[in-house]
Coordinates of C-alpha atoms in Angstrom, one line a residue:
M1 CA 112.8 121.4 106.7
N2 CA 116.3 122.6 106.0
T3 CA 117.8 124.1 109.2
V4 CA 120.3 126.3 107.4
V5 CA 117.6 127.9 105.3
A6 CA 115.4 128.3 108.3
G7 CA 118.2 130.0 110.3
I8 CA 119.0 132.4 107.5
T9 CA 115.3 133.2 107.1
Y10 CA 114.8 133.8 110.8
R11 CA 117.8 136.1 111.0
S12 CA 116.8 138.0 107.9
L13 CA 113.2 138.6 108.9
L14 CA 113.7 139.2 112.6
G15 CA 116.7 141.4 112.2
R16 CA 115.0 143.9 110.0
R17 CA 112.3 146.5 110.7
R18 CA 109.7 143.8 110.1
I19 CA 110.1 142.7 113.7
I20 CA 108.8 146.0 114.8
L21 CA 105.7 145.6 112.5
L22 CA 105.3 142.0 113.8
L23 CA 105.2 143.4 117.4
L24 CA 103.0 146.4 117.0
L25 CA 99.8 144.7 116.2
P26 CA 100.0 142.0 119.0
L27 CA 100.9 144.7 121.5
A28 CA 98.0 146.8 120.3
L29 CA 95.7 143.8 120.8
I30 CA 96.9 143.2 124.4
A31 CA 96.7 146.9 125.2
L32 CA 93.1 147.0 124.0
A33 CA 92.3 143.9 126.2
V34 CA 93.9 145.6 129.2
L35 CA 91.9 148.8 128.4
F36 CA 88.6 146.9 128.2
R37 CA 89.3 145.3 131.5
L38 CA 90.2 148.6 133.2
V39 CA 87.0 150.3 132.0
G40 CA 84.9 147.4 133.2
S41 CA 84.2 145.7 129.8
G42 CA 85.8 142.4 130.7
D43 CA 82.8 140.3 129.7
Q44 CA 82.2 137.6 127.0
R45 CA 80.5 140.0 124.6
S46 CA 83.5 142.4 124.7
A47 CA 86.0 139.5 124.4
V48 CA 84.3 138.1 121.4
L49 CA 84.0 141.5 119.8
L50 CA 87.7 142.2 120.3
L51 CA 89.0 138.8 119.2
Q52 CA 86.7 138.5 116.2
S53 CA 86.9 142.1 114.9
F54 CA 90.5 142.9 115.6
A55 CA 92.6 139.7 116.4
I56 CA 91.4 137.4 113.6
S57 CA 89.9 139.8 111.1
T58 CA 92.4 142.7 111.1
M59 CA 95.6 141.7 112.9
L60 CA 96.0 138.3 111.5
P61 CA 95.8 139.1 107.7
L62 CA 98.3 141.9 108.2
L63 CA 100.7 139.7 110.2
G64 CA 100.3 137.0 107.5
L65 CA 101.3 139.5 104.9
I66 CA 104.4 140.7 106.8
A67 CA 105.6 137.2 107.6
G68 CA 104.5 135.4 104.4
T69 CA 106.0 137.8 102.0
G70 CA 108.9 138.7 104.3
V71 CA 110.4 135.2 104.2
I72 CA 111.1 135.3 100.5
A73 CA 110.0 138.5 98.7
P74 CA 113.0 140.6 99.9
E75 CA 115.5 137.9 98.7
I76 CA 113.9 137.9 95.3
D77 CA 113.8 141.7 95.1
D78 CA 117.5 142.1 96.0
G79 CA 118.7 139.0 94.1
T80 CA 120.1 137.2 97.1
I81 CA 117.7 134.3 96.5
I82 CA 120.2 133.1 93.8
H83 CA 122.6 132.1 96.6
L84 CA 120.0 129.6 97.9
M85 CA 119.0 128.5 94.5
S86 CA 122.6 127.7 93.6
K87 CA 123.0 125.3 96.6
P88 CA 122.2 121.6 96.3
I89 CA 118.9 122.1 98.0
S90 CA 115.6 121.2 96.4
R91 CA 113.6 124.3 95.6
P92 CA 110.4 122.9 97.0
V93 CA 112.3 122.2 100.2
I94 CA 113.3 125.9 100.3
I95 CA 109.7 126.9 99.9
Q96 CA 108.5 124.4 102.6
T97 CA 111.1 125.6 105.0
K98 CA 110.2 129.3 104.5
F99 CA 106.6 128.4 104.9
L100 CA 107.3 126.7 108.2
V101 CA 109.2 129.8 109.3
A102 CA 106.3 132.1 108.4
A103 CA 103.8 129.8 110.1
S104 CA 105.8 129.7 113.3
L105 CA 106.0 133.5 113.4
L106 CA 102.3 133.7 113.0
A107 CA 101.9 131.2 115.9
V108 CA 104.1 133.4 118.1
F109 CA 102.9 136.8 117.1
G110 CA 99.3 135.9 116.2
A111 CA 97.9 132.9 118.2
V112 CA 99.7 133.5 121.5
P113 CA 98.8 137.2 121.8
T114 CA 95.2 136.2 120.9
Y115 CA 95.1 133.8 123.7
V116 CA 96.7 136.3 126.1
A117 CA 94.1 139.0 125.2
G118 CA 91.2 136.6 125.7
W119 CA 92.6 135.4 129.0
L120 CA 93.2 138.9 130.3
L121 CA 89.5 139.7 129.6
I122 CA 87.7 136.6 130.8
G123 CA 90.2 133.9 131.6
N124 CA 89.3 130.8 129.5
E125 CA 85.6 131.2 130.1
D126 CA 83.5 129.0 127.7
G127 CA 86.7 128.2 125.8
I128 CA 86.7 131.6 124.1
A129 CA 90.5 132.3 124.5
T130 CA 91.4 128.8 123.5
G131 CA 89.0 128.7 120.6
F132 CA 90.1 132.0 119.0
A133 CA 93.8 131.1 119.6
A134 CA 93.3 127.9 117.7
G135 CA 91.3 129.6 115.0
T136 CA 94.0 132.2 114.7
L137 CA 96.7 129.5 114.4
V138 CA 95.1 127.5 111.6
A139 CA 94.0 130.7 109.7
G140 CA 97.5 132.1 110.2
I141 CA 99.1 128.9 108.6
A142 CA 96.8 129.4 105.6
Y143 CA 97.8 133.1 105.3
A144 CA 101.5 132.2 105.5
A145 CA 101.1 129.8 102.5
V146 CA 99.0 132.3 100.5
F147 CA 101.3 135.3 101.0
L148 CA 104.4 133.1 100.5
L149 CA 103.0 132.2 97.1
L150 CA 102.4 135.8 96.3
G151 CA 106.0 136.6 97.2
V152 CA 107.1 134.0 94.6
V153 CA 104.8 134.7 91.7
T154 CA 105.0 138.5 91.7
R155 CA 107.3 141.3 92.6
H156 CA 104.2 143.3 93.7
A157 CA 103.3 140.9 96.5
V158 CA 103.0 143.5 99.3
T159 CA 100.7 145.7 97.2
I160 CA 98.5 142.9 96.1
G161 CA 98.6 141.4 99.6
I162 CA 97.4 144.7 101.2
I163 CA 94.6 144.9 98.7
Y164 CA 93.6 141.3 99.4
A165 CA 93.8 141.7 103.2
L166 CA 92.0 145.0 103.5
V167 CA 89.5 144.7 100.6
W168 CA 88.6 141.0 100.4
E169 CA 89.3 139.8 103.9
S170 CA 88.1 142.9 105.8
L171 CA 85.7 144.7 103.6
V172 CA 84.0 142.3 101.2
G173 CA 84.0 139.4 103.7
N174 CA 82.2 141.6 106.3
L175 CA 79.7 143.2 103.9
I176 CA 78.8 140.3 101.7
P177 CA 77.7 137.1 103.6
G178 CA 78.2 134.8 100.6
A179 CA 81.8 135.9 100.2
R180 CA 82.6 134.6 103.7
R181 CA 82.8 131.0 102.5
F182 CA 85.9 132.0 100.6
S183 CA 87.6 134.0 103.3
I184 CA 90.4 132.6 105.4
Q185 CA 89.5 134.5 108.5
Y186 CA 86.0 133.0 108.5
W187 CA 87.5 129.5 108.2
G188 CA 89.5 130.3 111.3
Q189 CA 86.4 131.6 113.0
S190 CA 84.7 128.3 112.3
I191 CA 87.5 126.5 114.2
A192 CA 87.1 129.1 117.1
D193 CA 83.3 128.5 117.2
Q194 CA 83.8 124.7 117.4
L195 CA 86.0 125.1 120.5
S196 CA 83.9 127.8 122.1
D197 CA 80.6 127.6 123.9
S198 CA 80.0 131.3 124.0
P199 CA 76.4 132.4 123.2
F200 CA 77.8 135.6 121.8
F201 CA 79.6 134.0 118.9
K202 CA 78.4 131.9 116.0
A203 CA 80.6 131.2 112.9
D204 CA 79.2 131.9 109.4
V205 CA 81.0 129.0 107.7
T206 CA 80.4 125.4 108.7
L207 CA 83.3 123.3 110.0
G208 CA 82.7 120.8 107.2
F209 CA 83.6 123.4 104.6
A210 CA 86.3 125.3 106.6
I211 CA 88.6 122.4 107.3
P212 CA 88.9 121.1 103.7
A213 CA 89.2 124.7 102.5
L214 CA 92.1 125.4 104.9
I215 CA 93.9 122.2 103.9
V216 CA 93.4 122.7 100.1
V217 CA 94.5 126.3 100.2
T218 CA 97.5 125.8 102.4
A219 CA 98.8 122.7 100.6
G220 CA 98.0 124.1 97.2
A221 CA 99.7 127.4 97.8
V222 CA 102.9 125.7 99.2
F223 CA 103.0 123.2 96.3
W224 CA 102.4 125.9 93.7
A225 CA 105.1 128.1 95.2
G226 CA 107.5 125.2 95.1
Q227 CA 106.8 124.5 91.5
R228 CA 107.1 128.1 90.6
L229 CA 110.5 128.4 92.2
R230 CA 111.7 125.4 90.2
V231 CA 111.4 127.5 87.0
F232 CA 112.2 130.8 88.6
S233 CA 114.6 133.1 86.8
L234 CA 116.1 136.4 88.1
T235 CA 116.2 137.8 84.6
G236 CA 113.0 139.9 84.7
D237 CA 110.8 136.9 85.7
E238 CA 107.6 138.0 87.3

């Protein structure tokens, strides 16, 4: 990790309007948890419903899109990436650093609020809050890698990312059971299920498939992005 690149990336991302977008979804999750508790729905069923349908299925892919593309796509769009590329820094190191920045933001804005929401509803009963926080963390890391790759390979990363997050992750994954084996959110839910003993939650993807899939997708996306940046050109290169 290059600390200079990391510092520039943090300042760039958190100093723009993206910080508002990064805050809105976690605050909405916590607000819903408080509302559930106030209306007397602070039970395991409600907690699992909220964390599964909103935290890991809706909030996380969108946060991944904001953070993953945000660490590099704006620099490519406005041409400022050339300043980093002209420095004596390995381009794969640039990618790895930006990936770690995106992953850390997803931990802060994704995994932590997920735990807080679960704890507000039922404490850590049956490991639900811890399980979903862990599942959100590992899935968030994979999302960071995938959306970072999108930010490098295409100038339409946000548009493609929105389609992927809303159509594949949210719509297709929920409607077609067979597609869940190829959905990052369901890999994260497998981790959550492993750490939770709740009778109201059962993952659709086995842990034996989810863990290798998470590793392959994350490592593959970061590696591919690094190689793509090696040959990147600002002269109309898509």
